[in-house]
Amino acid sequence: MVETLYESLETSEPGRVVAVRGSVIECAFESGLPAIASVLVTSGQSPVMAEVLQHLSADRVRCIAQTSTRGLRKGAAIFDTGSTLQAPVGRGILSRIFDVHGRPIDGAPLQGILERRSIHQGSPPLKDLVTRSEVFETGIKAIDVLAPLERGGKAGLFGGAGVGKTVLLTELTQNVIGQHHGVSIFCGIGERSREGQELYTEMKEAGILDSMVMVFGQMHEPAGCRFRVGHTALTMAEYFRDDEHQDVLLLIDNIFRFIQAGQEVSGLIGQLPSQLDYQPTMSTELAQLQERIANTKNGAITSIQAVYVPADDFTDPAAAHTFSHLSSSLVLSRRRAAEGLLPAIDPMQSQSQMLSAEIVGERHYSVSREIRSTIAQYNELKDIIAMLGMEQLSTESKRIVARARRLERFLTQPFFSTERFTNLKGKNVPLQESISGCERILNGEFDKVPEQKFYMIGSVEEALSASVSQ
C-alpha cells in the first residue's frame, strides 16, 4: 500500500510509537521532527498511516490516524514519508470511486500514470477570482423560482434528519449533470456504504458516470479520513478547473459530518471545546474548505452541499457558520415533509443572493415575492381556520387561502430518483414554465380547478388537462 502512494520513505532514522489512544498516536523522533501535515507510516504487513497535527516538544509529535490502529503497539517503528496526503489527478480518474488517499475502491486498478498532488492547497488569490451573476437552472420548480442557484456559487440544503436532503441532492445530481457539460465530483463525507452503492448504481444506469468522479470517506472510517476527504475531492476539482479549464460541479453530502469529524479530531488531541462542544477551530477549518470553492479565470466550481441541522436548530453553530459561505440556502421543513409537500423546501426561509430584479429579471423577481406574500398570509390565517373554519373568512381571505394551497401543491414535483418507490414518472420543468405556472395561479386562472390536481405534476397545463378529462 505504501509503495503505491509514495515513491519512497525518508532514509532518516525512523521514530517510534510512544502512545496509542484510539485514533491518536504520539511518536518520538531522535533526529528531526516531521513537518505538520506530513504522513507517517508504520512498517509491517498492515501499515498504519497517520497525519502529523501537532509538535508537542523537541522530539515528539501527535498524529491522527488515517487508517485503523488495530494491532499497533507501543514501541513500533514509524517512518516519515516526507509527503502530505496525496490525491490523483488527470482524465484517468473519471468514472472511478476513490477513498481519502486517492486509492480506487471500485475493485479495478487505475489505468495509466496519474499525477498526484497534495490535498493541502490554499484558496485562489483574489486577482484570479471572477464573479458571475448567472442562474444555474435545475429543473426543480421550488428551487428555480424561490431560491435559484448561482452558476459558480455555493448552495446548501439545510434540514434535520429524514426531511429529504440526500434524496434532493441525488435528484439535483441527475438533473444537473445531464445538462452540465463539465466534470462532476461527488464527495461523500461520513456516507453509509449503502448510500454510496445506490448512488453509483443510479449514476451508472443514467449513463452519466463517464463524466463523474466519486470520493468517499465512509461512516465506519476514522475521523481523520472523514476530516480530509473533502480536501481530496477539492484537489481533484481544482485540477479540472485550473489545468483542464473546465467548469466543475461539486456535490457534497454531508458538510455537517466534516464539521463533526473535526470535532472528533479536536477532542482526541485534547483541545478545549468551544460553544456547544464544537471545536474552537471550526470557523477556520470550514473556511479553509469553502474558500477553495471559487470561480477563477480558468473555470468555475459550482458546489451543492447537504447540511444536517442538529435537532432542527438553525442557530446551531455548525449551521450558522455554513450559512455565511453560501450564495443560496434551501431550507427543508419537517412540517412540509410530514404533509407530503415534497420536496419539502420552505418558501419562507429559503433564500438566494441571485433573487434580485437585476439578475433574474423583473418578472421572476415579482412572481417570487408574490408567492412568498401569498403563502405568508395563508400561514397567518391558519390559526383562524383551525378554530373557526373557512366559513368565517372574508371573500378575499378565502381567495388567498385557495391560491396559496394551489401554489404549495404546484411546487411539489415527482423525482426521477424516487420513481421506483412512488411509481410516479420524474419531471424536469424549465424555469420559464415554472414561473408562468405560478403567475397564472396567482392571477386566478385556476381558481376553479381542484387543488389536488396541482399535486405532483410538472407544468401547470397538466392540472388543466387532468381537470378537463374528468
PDB file of C-alpha atoms in Angstrom, residues 89-316:
ATOM      1  CA  VAL A  89      -5.480  13.998 -10.768  1.00  0.00           C
ATOM      2  CA  GLY A  90      -5.972  13.594 -14.510  1.00  0.00           C
ATOM      3  CA  ARG A  91      -8.528  12.392 -17.043  1.00  0.00           C
ATOM      4  CA  GLY A  92      -7.936   8.827 -15.864  1.00  0.00           C
ATOM      5  CA  ILE A  93      -9.876   9.371 -12.615  1.00  0.00           C
ATOM      6  CA  LEU A  94     -13.209   9.892 -14.415  1.00  0.00           C
ATOM      7  CA  SER A  95     -15.911   7.260 -13.729  1.00  0.00           C
ATOM      8  CA  ARG A  96     -13.941   5.964 -10.731  1.00  0.00           C
ATOM      9  CA  ILE A  97     -14.526   5.841  -6.953  1.00  0.00           C
ATOM     10  CA  PHE A  98     -11.730   6.806  -4.517  1.00  0.00           C
ATOM     11  CA  ASP A  99     -11.034   6.966  -0.807  1.00  0.00           C
ATOM     12  CA  VAL A 100      -9.323   9.824   1.048  1.00  0.00           C
ATOM     13  CA  HIS A 101      -5.871   8.528  -0.011  1.00  0.00           C
ATOM     14  CA  GLY A 102      -6.804   8.536  -3.690  1.00  0.00           C
ATOM     15  CA  ARG A 103      -6.952   4.739  -3.862  1.00  0.00           C
ATOM     16  CA  PRO A 104      -9.691   3.259  -6.099  1.00  0.00           C
ATOM     17  CA  ILE A 105     -12.328   1.388  -4.097  1.00  0.00           C
ATOM     18  CA  ASP A 106     -14.407   0.140  -7.034  1.00  0.00           C
ATOM     19  CA  GLY A 107     -12.380  -3.031  -7.478  1.00  0.00           C
ATOM     20  CA  ALA A 108     -10.425  -2.045 -10.603  1.00  0.00           C
ATOM     21  CA  PRO A 109      -6.828  -0.799 -10.917  1.00  0.00           C
ATOM     22  CA  LEU A 110      -6.010   2.707 -12.108  1.00  0.00           C
ATOM     23  CA  GLN A 111      -5.124   2.893 -15.788  1.00  0.00           C
ATOM     24  CA  GLY A 112      -2.066   4.842 -16.877  1.00  0.00           C
ATOM     25  CA  ILE A 113       0.237   7.065 -14.880  1.00  0.00           C
ATOM     26  CA  LEU A 114      -1.570   9.779 -12.934  1.00  0.00           C
ATOM     27  CA  GLU A 115      -0.064  12.832 -11.295  1.00  0.00           C
ATOM     28  CA  ARG A 116      -0.519  13.048  -7.523  1.00  0.00           C
ATOM     29  CA  ARG A 117      -0.949  16.392  -5.751  1.00  0.00           C
ATOM     30  CA  SER A 118      -1.043  17.406  -2.116  1.00  0.00           C
ATOM     31  CA  ILE A 119      -4.577  17.845  -0.780  1.00  0.00           C
ATOM     32  CA  HIS A 120      -3.407  20.833   1.268  1.00  0.00           C
ATOM     33  CA  GLN A 121      -3.824  23.745  -1.136  1.00  0.00           C
ATOM     34  CA  GLY A 122      -4.668  27.375  -0.477  1.00  0.00           C
ATOM     35  CA  SER A 123      -7.626  29.287  -1.864  1.00  0.00           C
ATOM     36  CA  PRO A 124      -7.090  31.086  -5.216  1.00  0.00           C
ATOM     37  CA  PRO A 125      -5.575  34.592  -4.985  1.00  0.00           C
ATOM     38  CA  LEU A 126      -8.025  37.485  -5.222  1.00  0.00           C
ATOM     39  CA  LYS A 127      -6.547  38.691  -8.513  1.00  0.00           C
ATOM     40  CA  ASP A 128      -7.573  35.410 -10.182  1.00  0.00           C
ATOM     41  CA  LEU A 129     -11.163  35.386  -8.933  1.00  0.00           C
ATOM     42  CA  VAL A 130     -14.063  36.152 -11.255  1.00  0.00           C
ATOM     43  CA  THR A 131     -17.626  36.956 -10.196  1.00  0.00           C
ATOM     44  CA  ARG A 132     -20.504  35.913 -12.410  1.00  0.00           C
ATOM     45  CA  SER A 133     -24.195  36.524 -11.857  1.00  0.00           C
ATOM     46  CA  GLU A 134     -25.783  33.701 -13.826  1.00  0.00           C
ATOM     47  CA  VAL A 135     -28.641  31.430 -12.755  1.00  0.00           C
ATOM     48  CA  PHE A 136     -27.868  27.710 -12.593  1.00  0.00           C
ATOM     49  CA  GLU A 137     -31.126  26.066 -13.708  1.00  0.00           C
ATOM     50  CA  THR A 138     -32.008  22.748 -12.009  1.00  0.00           C
ATOM     51  CA  GLY A 139     -35.435  21.806 -13.414  1.00  0.00           C
ATOM     52  CA  ILE A 140     -36.895  21.704  -9.889  1.00  0.00           C
ATOM     53  CA  LYS A 141     -39.692  24.282  -9.613  1.00  0.00           C
ATOM     54  CA  ALA A 142     -39.358  25.182  -5.921  1.00  0.00           C
ATOM     55  CA  ILE A 143     -35.630  25.853  -6.308  1.00  0.00           C
ATOM     56  CA  ASP A 144     -35.609  27.681  -9.640  1.00  0.00           C
ATOM     57  CA  VAL A 145     -38.486  30.016  -8.704  1.00  0.00           C
ATOM     58  CA  LEU A 146     -37.891  30.736  -4.997  1.00  0.00           C
ATOM     59  CA  ALA A 147     -34.148  30.256  -4.404  1.00  0.00           C
ATOM     60  CA  PRO A 148     -32.269  30.000  -7.726  1.00  0.00           C
ATOM     61  CA  LEU A 149     -28.763  28.621  -7.612  1.00  0.00           C
ATOM     62  CA  GLU A 150     -25.759  30.577  -8.838  1.00  0.00           C
ATOM     63  CA  ARG A 151     -23.516  29.195 -11.552  1.00  0.00           C
ATOM     64  CA  GLY A 152     -20.149  29.024  -9.855  1.00  0.00           C
ATOM     65  CA  GLY A 153     -21.670  29.608  -6.408  1.00  0.00           C
ATOM     66  CA  LYS A 154     -22.246  27.514  -3.307  1.00  0.00           C
ATOM     67  CA  ALA A 155     -25.701  26.247  -2.368  1.00  0.00           C
ATOM     68  CA  GLY A 156     -26.698  24.491   0.854  1.00  0.00           C
ATOM     69  CA  LEU A 157     -29.544  22.043   1.508  1.00  0.00           C
ATOM     70  CA  PHE A 158     -30.386  22.545   5.187  1.00  0.00           C
ATOM     71  CA  GLY A 159     -32.551  20.197   7.211  1.00  0.00           C
ATOM     72  CA  GLY A 160     -32.774  17.786  10.110  1.00  0.00           C
ATOM     73  CA  ALA A 161     -32.814  14.008   9.856  1.00  0.00           C
ATOM     74  CA  GLY A 162     -35.342  12.461   7.487  1.00  0.00           C
ATOM     75  CA  VAL A 163     -36.570  15.550   5.611  1.00  0.00           C
ATOM     76  CA  GLY A 164     -35.091  14.593   2.228  1.00  0.00           C
ATOM     77  CA  LYS A 165     -31.623  16.181   1.916  1.00  0.00           C
ATOM     78  CA  THR A 166     -29.936  13.166   0.320  1.00  0.00           C
ATOM     79  CA  VAL A 167     -32.917  12.473  -1.983  1.00  0.00           C
ATOM     80  CA  LEU A 168     -32.918  16.094  -3.169  1.00  0.00           C
ATOM     81  CA  LEU A 169     -29.143  16.060  -3.656  1.00  0.00           C
ATOM     82  CA  THR A 170     -29.404  12.832  -5.673  1.00  0.00           C
ATOM     83  CA  GLU A 171     -32.131  14.380  -7.836  1.00  0.00           C
ATOM     84  CA  LEU A 172     -30.049  17.506  -8.363  1.00  0.00           C
ATOM     85  CA  THR A 173     -27.142  15.282  -9.342  1.00  0.00           C
ATOM     86  CA  GLN A 174     -29.158  13.543 -12.054  1.00  0.00           C
ATOM     87  CA  ASN A 175     -30.907  16.703 -13.316  1.00  0.00           C
ATOM     88  CA  VAL A 176     -27.885  18.970 -13.354  1.00  0.00           C
ATOM     89  CA  ILE A 177     -25.254  16.542 -14.639  1.00  0.00           C
ATOM     90  CA  GLY A 178     -27.481  15.785 -17.620  1.00  0.00           C
ATOM     91  CA  GLN A 179     -27.274  19.432 -18.753  1.00  0.00           C
ATOM     92  CA  HIS A 180     -23.845  20.161 -17.278  1.00  0.00           C
ATOM     93  CA  HIS A 181     -21.071  19.960 -19.862  1.00  0.00           C
ATOM     94  CA  GLY A 182     -18.109  19.915 -17.479  1.00  0.00           C
ATOM     95  CA  VAL A 183     -16.948  17.425 -14.859  1.00  0.00           C
ATOM     96  CA  SER A 184     -18.915  16.423 -11.761  1.00  0.00           C
ATOM     97  CA  ILE A 185     -17.389  15.293  -8.480  1.00  0.00           C
ATOM     98  CA  PHE A 186     -19.432  13.725  -5.693  1.00  0.00           C
ATOM     99  CA  CYS A 187     -17.876  13.841  -2.221  1.00  0.00           C
ATOM    100  CA  GLY A 188     -19.459  11.617   0.433  1.00  0.00           C
ATOM    101  CA  ILE A 189     -18.364  12.627   3.938  1.00  0.00           C
ATOM    102  CA  GLY A 190     -19.457  10.081   6.547  1.00  0.00           C
ATOM    103  CA  GLU A 191     -21.654   8.333   3.987  1.00  0.00           C
ATOM    104  CA  ARG A 192     -23.225   4.951   4.641  1.00  0.00           C
ATOM    105  CA  SER A 193     -21.867   2.228   2.350  1.00  0.00           C
ATOM    106  CA  ARG A 194     -25.429   1.538   1.157  1.00  0.00           C
ATOM    107  CA  GLU A 195     -25.943   5.170   0.071  1.00  0.00           C
ATOM    108  CA  GLY A 196     -22.694   5.176  -1.867  1.00  0.00           C
ATOM    109  CA  GLN A 197     -23.553   1.934  -3.658  1.00  0.00           C
ATOM    110  CA  GLU A 198     -27.054   3.178  -4.533  1.00  0.00           C
ATOM    111  CA  LEU A 199     -25.696   6.456  -5.918  1.00  0.00           C
ATOM    112  CA  TYR A 200     -23.084   4.641  -8.014  1.00  0.00           C
ATOM    113  CA  THR A 201     -25.748   2.323  -9.457  1.00  0.00           C
ATOM    114  CA  GLU A 202     -28.135   5.196 -10.236  1.00  0.00           C
ATOM    115  CA  MET A 203     -25.457   7.265 -11.961  1.00  0.00           C
ATOM    116  CA  LYS A 204     -24.349   4.248 -13.994  1.00  0.00           C
ATOM    117  CA  GLU A 205     -27.916   3.478 -15.094  1.00  0.00           C
ATOM    118  CA  ALA A 206     -28.426   7.144 -16.020  1.00  0.00           C
ATOM    119  CA  GLY A 207     -25.357   6.981 -18.271  1.00  0.00           C
ATOM    120  CA  ILE A 208     -23.569   9.940 -16.669  1.00  0.00           C
ATOM    121  CA  LEU A 209     -20.793   8.127 -14.812  1.00  0.00           C
ATOM    122  CA  ASP A 210     -18.212   8.787 -17.554  1.00  0.00           C
ATOM    123  CA  SER A 211     -18.013  12.496 -16.639  1.00  0.00           C
ATOM    124  CA  MET A 212     -18.128  11.940 -12.892  1.00  0.00           C
ATOM    125  CA  VAL A 213     -15.726  11.155 -10.042  1.00  0.00           C
ATOM    126  CA  MET A 214     -16.799   9.883  -6.609  1.00  0.00           C
ATOM    127  CA  VAL A 215     -14.791  10.265  -3.414  1.00  0.00           C
ATOM    128  CA  PHE A 216     -15.942   8.693  -0.156  1.00  0.00           C
ATOM    129  CA  GLY A 217     -14.864   8.914   3.475  1.00  0.00           C
ATOM    130  CA  GLN A 218     -17.279   6.369   4.848  1.00  0.00           C
ATOM    131  CA  MET A 219     -19.036   6.369   8.185  1.00  0.00           C
ATOM    132  CA  HIS A 220     -17.004   3.484   9.645  1.00  0.00           C
ATOM    133  CA  GLU A 221     -13.638   5.061   8.814  1.00  0.00           C
ATOM    134  CA  PRO A 222     -11.548   7.018  11.339  1.00  0.00           C
ATOM    135  CA  ALA A 223     -12.331  10.673  11.994  1.00  0.00           C
ATOM    136  CA  GLY A 224      -9.090  11.651  10.237  1.00  0.00           C
ATOM    137  CA  CYS A 225     -10.378  10.185   6.945  1.00  0.00           C
ATOM    138  CA  ARG A 226     -13.736  11.954   7.155  1.00  0.00           C
ATOM    139  CA  PHE A 227     -11.961  15.196   8.062  1.00  0.00           C
ATOM    140  CA  ARG A 228      -9.713  15.128   4.961  1.00  0.00           C
ATOM    141  CA  VAL A 229     -11.897  13.553   2.257  1.00  0.00           C
ATOM    142  CA  GLY A 230     -13.375  16.939   1.328  1.00  0.00           C
ATOM    143  CA  HIS A 231      -9.882  18.261   0.623  1.00  0.00           C
ATOM    144  CA  THR A 232      -9.173  15.230  -1.577  1.00  0.00           C
ATOM    145  CA  ALA A 233     -12.287  15.912  -3.665  1.00  0.00           C
ATOM    146  CA  LEU A 234     -11.426  19.611  -3.921  1.00  0.00           C
ATOM    147  CA  THR A 235      -7.913  18.828  -5.154  1.00  0.00           C
ATOM    148  CA  MET A 236      -9.434  16.791  -7.999  1.00  0.00           C
ATOM    149  CA  ALA A 237     -11.934  19.575  -8.748  1.00  0.00           C
ATOM    150  CA  GLU A 238      -9.165  22.195  -8.827  1.00  0.00           C
ATOM    151  CA  TYR A 239      -7.244  20.160 -11.388  1.00  0.00           C
ATOM    152  CA  PHE A 240     -10.156  20.159 -13.848  1.00  0.00           C
ATOM    153  CA  ARG A 241     -10.770  23.864 -13.219  1.00  0.00           C
ATOM    154  CA  ASP A 242      -7.177  25.119 -13.388  1.00  0.00           C
ATOM    155  CA  ASP A 243      -5.451  22.634 -15.726  1.00  0.00           C
ATOM    156  CA  GLU A 244      -8.282  21.457 -17.996  1.00  0.00           C
ATOM    157  CA  HIS A 245     -10.113  24.845 -17.903  1.00  0.00           C
ATOM    158  CA  GLN A 246     -13.465  23.158 -17.345  1.00  0.00           C
ATOM    159  CA  ASP A 247     -16.445  24.028 -15.195  1.00  0.00           C
ATOM    160  CA  VAL A 248     -16.828  21.628 -12.275  1.00  0.00           C
ATOM    161  CA  LEU A 249     -19.945  20.622 -10.347  1.00  0.00           C
ATOM    162  CA  LEU A 250     -19.018  19.607  -6.784  1.00  0.00           C
ATOM    163  CA  LEU A 251     -21.668  17.807  -4.725  1.00  0.00           C
ATOM    164  CA  ILE A 252     -21.023  17.253  -1.007  1.00  0.00           C
ATOM    165  CA  ASP A 253     -23.064  15.050   1.307  1.00  0.00           C
ATOM    166  CA  ASN A 254     -22.809  15.971   4.164  1.00  0.00           C
ATOM    167  CA  ILE A 255     -20.859  19.078   5.174  1.00  0.00           C
ATOM    168  CA  PHE A 256     -22.014  18.722   8.792  1.00  0.00           C
ATOM    169  CA  ARG A 257     -20.140  15.428   9.012  1.00  0.00           C
ATOM    170  CA  PHE A 258     -16.970  17.297   8.018  1.00  0.00           C
ATOM    171  CA  ILE A 259     -17.520  19.606  10.988  1.00  0.00           C
ATOM    172  CA  GLN A 260     -18.366  16.613  13.162  1.00  0.00           C
ATOM    173  CA  ALA A 261     -15.155  14.838  12.120  1.00  0.00           C
ATOM    174  CA  GLY A 262     -13.196  17.974  13.037  1.00  0.00           C
ATOM    175  CA  GLN A 263     -14.962  17.945  16.387  1.00  0.00           C
ATOM    176  CA  GLU A 264     -13.853  14.349  16.957  1.00  0.00           C
ATOM    177  CA  VAL A 265     -10.271  15.139  15.968  1.00  0.00           C
ATOM    178  CA  SER A 266     -10.248  18.182  18.254  1.00  0.00           C
ATOM    179  CA  GLY A 267     -11.455  16.117  21.196  1.00  0.00           C
ATOM    180  CA  LEU A 268      -8.987  13.324  20.518  1.00  0.00           C
ATOM    181  CA  ILE A 269      -6.000  15.675  20.578  1.00  0.00           C
ATOM    182  CA  GLY A 270      -7.195  17.346  23.773  1.00  0.00           C
ATOM    183  CA  GLN A 271      -8.359  20.797  22.622  1.00  0.00           C
ATOM    184  CA  LEU A 272     -10.778  22.581  24.929  1.00  0.00           C
ATOM    185  CA  PRO A 273     -14.264  22.648  23.336  1.00  0.00           C
ATOM    186  CA  SER A 274     -15.993  25.854  22.329  1.00  0.00           C
ATOM    187  CA  GLN A 275     -19.719  26.660  22.094  1.00  0.00           C
ATOM    188  CA  LEU A 276     -21.958  23.548  22.330  1.00  0.00           C
ATOM    189  CA  ASP A 277     -18.846  21.335  22.453  1.00  0.00           C
ATOM    190  CA  TYR A 278     -17.715  22.254  18.925  1.00  0.00           C
ATOM    191  CA  GLN A 279     -14.006  22.560  18.236  1.00  0.00           C
ATOM    192  CA  PRO A 280     -12.534  26.063  18.790  1.00  0.00           C
ATOM    193  CA  THR A 281     -11.104  25.972  15.249  1.00  0.00           C
ATOM    194  CA  MET A 282     -14.405  25.146  13.484  1.00  0.00           C
ATOM    195  CA  SER A 283     -14.755  28.507  11.709  1.00  0.00           C
ATOM    196  CA  THR A 284     -11.200  28.348  10.348  1.00  0.00           C
ATOM    197  CA  GLU A 285     -11.459  24.706   9.240  1.00  0.00           C
ATOM    198  CA  LEU A 286     -14.740  25.333   7.429  1.00  0.00           C
ATOM    199  CA  ALA A 287     -13.397  28.482   5.764  1.00  0.00           C
ATOM    200  CA  GLN A 288     -10.270  26.668   4.545  1.00  0.00           C
ATOM    201  CA  LEU A 289     -12.501  24.164   2.766  1.00  0.00           C
ATOM    202  CA  GLN A 290     -15.185  26.542   1.468  1.00  0.00           C
ATOM    203  CA  GLU A 291     -12.867  29.277   0.184  1.00  0.00           C
ATOM    204  CA  ARG A 292     -11.204  26.836  -2.204  1.00  0.00           C
ATOM    205  CA  ILE A 293     -14.575  26.509  -3.979  1.00  0.00           C
ATOM    206  CA  ALA A 294     -14.325  29.543  -6.225  1.00  0.00           C
ATOM    207  CA  ASN A 295     -14.592  30.944  -9.759  1.00  0.00           C
ATOM    208  CA  THR A 296     -11.320  31.845 -11.439  1.00  0.00           C
ATOM    209  CA  LYS A 297     -10.249  32.994 -14.886  1.00  0.00           C
ATOM    210  CA  ASN A 298      -9.673  29.336 -15.774  1.00  0.00           C
ATOM    211  CA  GLY A 299     -13.096  27.969 -14.844  1.00  0.00           C
ATOM    212  CA  ALA A 300     -15.731  27.674 -12.139  1.00  0.00           C
ATOM    213  CA  ILE A 301     -16.577  25.247  -9.360  1.00  0.00           C
ATOM    214  CA  THR A 302     -20.302  25.167  -8.577  1.00  0.00           C
ATOM    215  CA  SER A 303     -20.993  23.433  -5.274  1.00  0.00           C
ATOM    216  CA  ILE A 304     -24.211  21.963  -3.865  1.00  0.00           C
ATOM    217  CA  GLN A 305     -23.896  20.826  -0.260  1.00  0.00           C
ATOM    218  CA  ALA A 306     -26.239  18.952   2.060  1.00  0.00           C
ATOM    219  CA  VAL A 307     -26.110  20.319   5.619  1.00  0.00           C
ATOM    220  CA  TYR A 308     -27.585  18.368   8.531  1.00  0.00           C
ATOM    221  CA  VAL A 309     -29.155  20.656  11.146  1.00  0.00           C
ATOM    222  CA  PRO A 310     -28.970  19.112  14.650  1.00  0.00           C
ATOM    223  CA  ALA A 311     -32.423  18.921  16.292  1.00  0.00           C
ATOM    224  CA  ASP A 312     -33.773  21.281  13.569  1.00  0.00           C
ATOM    225  CA  ASP A 313     -32.000  24.148  15.371  1.00  0.00           C
ATOM    226  CA  PHE A 314     -30.813  26.631  12.746  1.00  0.00           C
ATOM    227  CA  THR A 315     -28.992  28.659  15.413  1.00  0.00           C
ATOM    228  CA  ASP A 316     -26.610  25.721  15.931  1.00  0.00           C
TER     229      ASP A 316
END
